[in-house]
């Protein structure tokens, strides 16, 4: 599989730890699933599946504490169905009644270099080839085109990106090593009605995380 490389950066990021039930607390670095979503924002097709291989941290890991207001409820599914069937209904939320103040621990001034590749799926048609999608991705990424705005964990934290030639000399990653513990890898959609979270033991070695393959023993449910 051909390797593609993107450099992504932004002012803020939050790759939320699933074990934190109320407050938003980010992982130290971007997760493989969030990195994959950036590639999919540029090019997603049923015929291909992206796999993140390596994450390079280019900026020092910095934090910021933020306290902000959030809405603590969603519109009732029953109300939505009633409105669809009857052509009328109350689909509004009173923000003043549902407002909750929460503290969050975000990352700030992040910058990563992400390496990924795609494989063809069983949904590929007769005219679908890896060369076709490779050229399509490179063309779109080089022009800054995307189907939806890539983001860094939360949609309000938009991500800037640029295509990088992995063979060219680039800025070095940070010279830091740390054990990041168990990190969310991705979700297993083997059962679409009940997706299962997958985790792997992430280690930052001289600013680089080597991401294991989806079917490797290092990835556990």
Tab-separated table of C-alpha atoms in Angstrom:
chain	number	residue	atom	x	y	z
A	1	UNK	CA	0.000	0.000	0.000
A	2	UNK	CA	1.227	3.475	-0.862
A	3	UNK	CA	1.985	5.706	2.101
A	4	UNK	CA	0.520	9.222	2.290
A	5	UNK	CA	1.578	11.933	4.697
A	6	UNK	CA	-0.324	14.924	6.036
A	7	UNK	CA	0.871	17.692	8.310
A	8	UNK	CA	-1.993	18.924	10.493
A	9	UNK	CA	-2.123	21.676	13.074
A	10	UNK	CA	-4.515	23.820	15.060
A	11	UNK	CA	-4.909	26.158	18.005
A	12	UNK	CA	-6.803	23.685	20.197
A	13	UNK	CA	-7.562	19.957	20.272
A	14	UNK	CA	-9.420	17.496	22.468
A	15	UNK	CA	-9.113	13.745	21.902
A	16	UNK	CA	-11.431	12.801	24.740
A	17	UNK	CA	-10.614	9.914	27.037
A	18	UNK	CA	-13.677	7.610	27.106
A	19	UNK	CA	-13.163	6.782	30.790
A	20	UNK	CA	-13.954	10.404	31.725
A	21	UNK	CA	-17.736	10.423	32.122
A	22	UNK	CA	-18.512	14.092	32.738
A	23	UNK	CA	-15.521	16.334	32.158
A	24	UNK	CA	-13.679	16.405	28.841
A	25	UNK	CA	-10.051	15.383	29.285
A	26	UNK	CA	-7.869	14.890	26.222
A	27	UNK	CA	-5.276	12.248	25.524
A	28	UNK	CA	-1.748	13.646	25.302
A	29	UNK	CA	-1.695	13.265	21.511
A	30	UNK	CA	-4.058	12.614	18.633
A	31	UNK	CA	-5.650	9.150	18.530
A	32	UNK	CA	-5.510	6.887	15.454
A	33	UNK	CA	-9.277	7.186	14.956
A	34	UNK	CA	-9.112	11.001	14.949
A	35	UNK	CA	-6.166	10.871	12.564
A	36	UNK	CA	-8.075	8.524	10.257
A	37	UNK	CA	-11.045	10.905	10.267
A	38	UNK	CA	-8.831	13.689	8.887
A	39	UNK	CA	-7.871	11.546	5.893
A	40	UNK	CA	-11.516	10.563	5.384
A	41	UNK	CA	-12.542	14.235	5.450
A	42	UNK	CA	-10.351	14.740	2.392
A	43	UNK	CA	-11.288	11.525	0.579
A	44	UNK	CA	-13.826	8.943	1.646
A	45	UNK	CA	-15.283	6.281	-0.613
A	46	UNK	CA	-16.956	2.943	0.187
A	47	UNK	CA	-14.268	1.337	-1.976
A	48	UNK	CA	-11.366	2.284	0.343
A	49	UNK	CA	-10.480	1.996	4.028
A	50	UNK	CA	-7.811	4.186	5.649
A	51	UNK	CA	-5.218	2.845	8.104
A	52	UNK	CA	-2.990	5.153	10.148
A	53	UNK	CA	0.561	3.840	10.430
A	54	UNK	CA	2.556	6.501	12.250
A	55	UNK	CA	1.980	9.704	14.176
A	56	UNK	CA	4.773	12.240	14.633
A	57	UNK	CA	4.361	14.969	17.253
A	58	UNK	CA	5.931	18.177	15.918
A	59	UNK	CA	5.016	20.652	18.682
A	60	UNK	CA	5.557	20.402	22.456
A	61	UNK	CA	2.587	18.930	24.323
A	62	UNK	CA	0.839	21.858	26.024
A	63	UNK	CA	-2.416	22.041	27.962
A	64	UNK	CA	-5.130	24.574	28.699
A	65	UNK	CA	-7.972	24.439	31.253
A	66	UNK	CA	-11.291	25.749	29.966
A	67	UNK	CA	-14.618	26.099	31.754
A	68	UNK	CA	-17.526	26.453	29.369
A	69	UNK	CA	-21.277	26.061	29.062
A	70	UNK	CA	-22.702	22.996	27.348
A	71	UNK	CA	-26.230	21.774	26.684
A	72	UNK	CA	-26.904	18.705	28.802
A	73	UNK	CA	-29.710	17.166	26.729
A	74	UNK	CA	-30.685	16.201	23.202
A	75	UNK	CA	-34.008	16.425	21.436
A	76	UNK	CA	-36.160	13.357	22.141
A	77	UNK	CA	-36.208	10.759	19.374
A	78	UNK	CA	-39.872	10.175	20.150
A	79	UNK	CA	-40.645	13.863	19.587
A	80	UNK	CA	-38.820	13.777	16.261
A	81	UNK	CA	-40.806	10.748	15.060
A	82	UNK	CA	-44.065	12.343	16.193
A	83	UNK	CA	-43.253	15.555	14.322
A	84	UNK	CA	-42.392	13.586	11.189
A	85	UNK	CA	-45.638	11.597	11.317
A	86	UNK	CA	-47.940	14.470	12.265
A	87	UNK	CA	-46.161	17.292	10.482
A	88	UNK	CA	-45.877	19.298	13.690
A	89	UNK	CA	-44.356	19.045	17.145
A	90	UNK	CA	-42.051	20.652	19.649
A	91	UNK	CA	-38.437	20.083	18.607
A	92	UNK	CA	-36.910	22.898	20.624
A	93	UNK	CA	-34.719	22.880	23.721
A	94	UNK	CA	-34.728	25.524	26.405
A	95	UNK	CA	-31.011	26.274	26.681
A	96	UNK	CA	-31.424	28.067	30.005
A	97	UNK	CA	-32.937	24.942	31.570
A	98	UNK	CA	-30.471	22.484	30.038
A	99	UNK	CA	-27.267	24.510	30.395
A	100	UNK	CA	-24.422	22.822	32.293
A	101	UNK	CA	-21.046	24.269	33.155
A	102	UNK	CA	-18.160	21.853	32.698
A	103	UNK	CA	-14.421	22.036	33.090
A	104	UNK	CA	-12.296	20.670	30.259
A	105	UNK	CA	-8.622	19.945	29.775
A	106	UNK	CA	-7.636	20.596	26.160
A	107	UNK	CA	-4.418	20.551	24.156
A	108	UNK	CA	-3.239	23.793	22.586
A	109	UNK	CA	-0.976	24.716	19.688
A	110	UNK	CA	-0.829	21.164	18.337
A	111	UNK	CA	0.988	20.014	15.230
A	112	UNK	CA	1.329	16.490	13.877
A	113	UNK	CA	2.658	14.643	10.863
A	114	UNK	CA	0.450	11.650	10.120
A	115	UNK	CA	1.320	8.717	7.856
A	116	UNK	CA	-1.513	6.565	6.504
A	117	UNK	CA	-2.401	4.237	3.668
A	118	UNK	CA	-5.647	2.845	2.300
A	119	UNK	CA	-6.709	-0.595	1.172
A	120	UNK	CA	-9.430	-1.527	-1.270
A	121	UNK	CA	-12.622	-2.989	0.184
A	122	UNK	CA	-15.085	-5.519	-1.167
A	123	UNK	CA	-17.330	-2.612	-2.172
A	124	UNK	CA	-14.933	-1.530	-4.917
A	125	UNK	CA	-16.440	-1.481	-8.393
A	126	UNK	CA	-14.937	-2.541	-11.715
A	127	UNK	CA	-13.542	0.932	-12.378
A	128	UNK	CA	-12.119	1.416	-8.877
A	129	UNK	CA	-8.339	1.076	-8.606
A	130	UNK	CA	-5.755	2.093	-6.023
A	131	UNK	CA	-4.062	4.334	-8.618
A	132	UNK	CA	-7.336	6.175	-9.236
A	133	UNK	CA	-7.907	6.920	-5.550
A	134	UNK	CA	-4.243	7.724	-4.897
A	135	UNK	CA	-4.269	10.400	-7.582
A	136	UNK	CA	-7.622	11.681	-6.361
A	137	UNK	CA	-6.397	12.020	-2.761
A	138	UNK	CA	-3.135	13.722	-3.724
A	139	UNK	CA	-4.964	16.165	-5.982
A	140	UNK	CA	-7.531	17.061	-3.346
A	141	UNK	CA	-5.039	17.292	-0.466
A	142	UNK	CA	-2.585	19.444	-2.438
A	143	UNK	CA	-5.399	21.914	-3.228
A	144	UNK	CA	-6.714	21.952	0.337
A	145	UNK	CA	-10.006	20.370	-0.724
A	146	UNK	CA	-12.144	18.325	1.659
A	147	UNK	CA	-15.683	16.935	1.847
A	148	UNK	CA	-16.045	18.331	5.363
A	149	UNK	CA	-13.742	20.458	7.491
A	150	UNK	CA	-11.243	18.215	9.345
A	151	UNK	CA	-11.188	18.718	13.078
A	152	UNK	CA	-8.991	17.861	16.040
A	153	UNK	CA	-11.183	15.673	18.219
A	154	UNK	CA	-14.085	18.144	18.573
A	155	UNK	CA	-15.788	19.785	15.619
A	156	UNK	CA	-15.233	23.266	17.023
A	157	UNK	CA	-11.455	22.689	16.808
A	158	UNK	CA	-10.900	22.828	13.062
A	159	UNK	CA	-7.657	21.430	11.656
A	160	UNK	CA	-5.384	22.948	9.035
A	161	UNK	CA	-3.635	20.446	6.775
A	162	UNK	CA	-1.168	20.147	3.938
A	163	UNK	CA	0.123	17.252	1.877
A	164	UNK	CA	3.728	16.277	2.604
A	165	UNK	CA	6.098	14.206	0.504
A	166	UNK	CA	7.379	11.604	3.016
A	167	UNK	CA	10.625	11.259	1.031
A	168	UNK	CA	11.524	14.932	1.400
A	169	UNK	CA	13.360	16.348	4.381
A	170	UNK	CA	10.901	17.662	6.979
A	171	UNK	CA	10.985	19.241	10.425
A	172	UNK	CA	11.974	16.769	13.157
A	173	UNK	CA	9.516	15.499	15.745
A	174	UNK	CA	9.921	16.476	19.382
A	175	UNK	CA	12.666	14.644	21.287
A	176	UNK	CA	10.434	13.259	23.993
A	177	UNK	CA	9.648	9.761	25.196
A	178	UNK	CA	6.737	8.806	27.413
A	179	UNK	CA	4.385	5.909	28.031
A	180	UNK	CA	0.922	7.141	27.059
A	181	UNK	CA	-0.850	4.108	28.502
A	182	UNK	CA	-3.873	2.496	26.908
A	183	UNK	CA	-5.236	4.697	24.139
A	184	UNK	CA	-8.395	4.404	22.078
A	185	UNK	CA	-7.450	2.863	18.736
A	186	UNK	CA	-10.777	2.839	16.909
A	187	UNK	CA	-14.227	1.282	16.926
A	188	UNK	CA	-14.900	-2.191	15.594
A	189	UNK	CA	-18.023	-2.034	13.428
A	190	UNK	CA	-18.222	-5.800	12.918
A	191	UNK	CA	-21.671	-5.483	14.459
A	192	UNK	CA	-23.023	-2.120	13.191
A	193	UNK	CA	-25.677	-2.084	15.919
A	194	UNK	CA	-23.120	-2.541	18.706
A	195	UNK	CA	-19.670	-1.122	17.798
A	196	UNK	CA	-16.909	-2.113	20.206
A	197	UNK	CA	-14.037	0.182	21.278
A	198	UNK	CA	-10.505	-1.067	20.611
A	199	UNK	CA	-7.403	0.034	22.521
A	200	UNK	CA	-3.627	-0.264	22.200
A	201	UNK	CA	-0.658	0.559	24.420
A	202	UNK	CA	0.692	3.815	23.005
A	203	UNK	CA	4.331	4.774	23.460
A	204	UNK	CA	5.862	8.050	22.396
A	205	UNK	CA	9.461	7.397	21.338
A	206	UNK	CA	11.395	10.510	20.326
A	207	UNK	CA	8.112	12.136	19.388
A	208	UNK	CA	6.841	9.225	17.273
A	209	UNK	CA	4.003	6.744	17.845
A	210	UNK	CA	4.067	3.607	15.731
A	211	UNK	CA	0.443	2.569	15.207
A	212	UNK	CA	-0.135	-1.207	15.034
A	213	UNK	CA	-2.286	-2.832	12.366
A	214	UNK	CA	-6.006	-3.239	13.027
A	215	UNK	CA	-5.762	-7.032	13.226
A	216	UNK	CA	-2.542	-7.210	15.270
A	217	UNK	CA	-2.308	-8.707	18.761
A	218	UNK	CA	-1.418	-5.274	20.141
A	219	UNK	CA	-4.958	-4.052	19.485
A	220	UNK	CA	-7.401	-5.284	22.104
A	221	UNK	CA	-11.112	-4.917	22.733
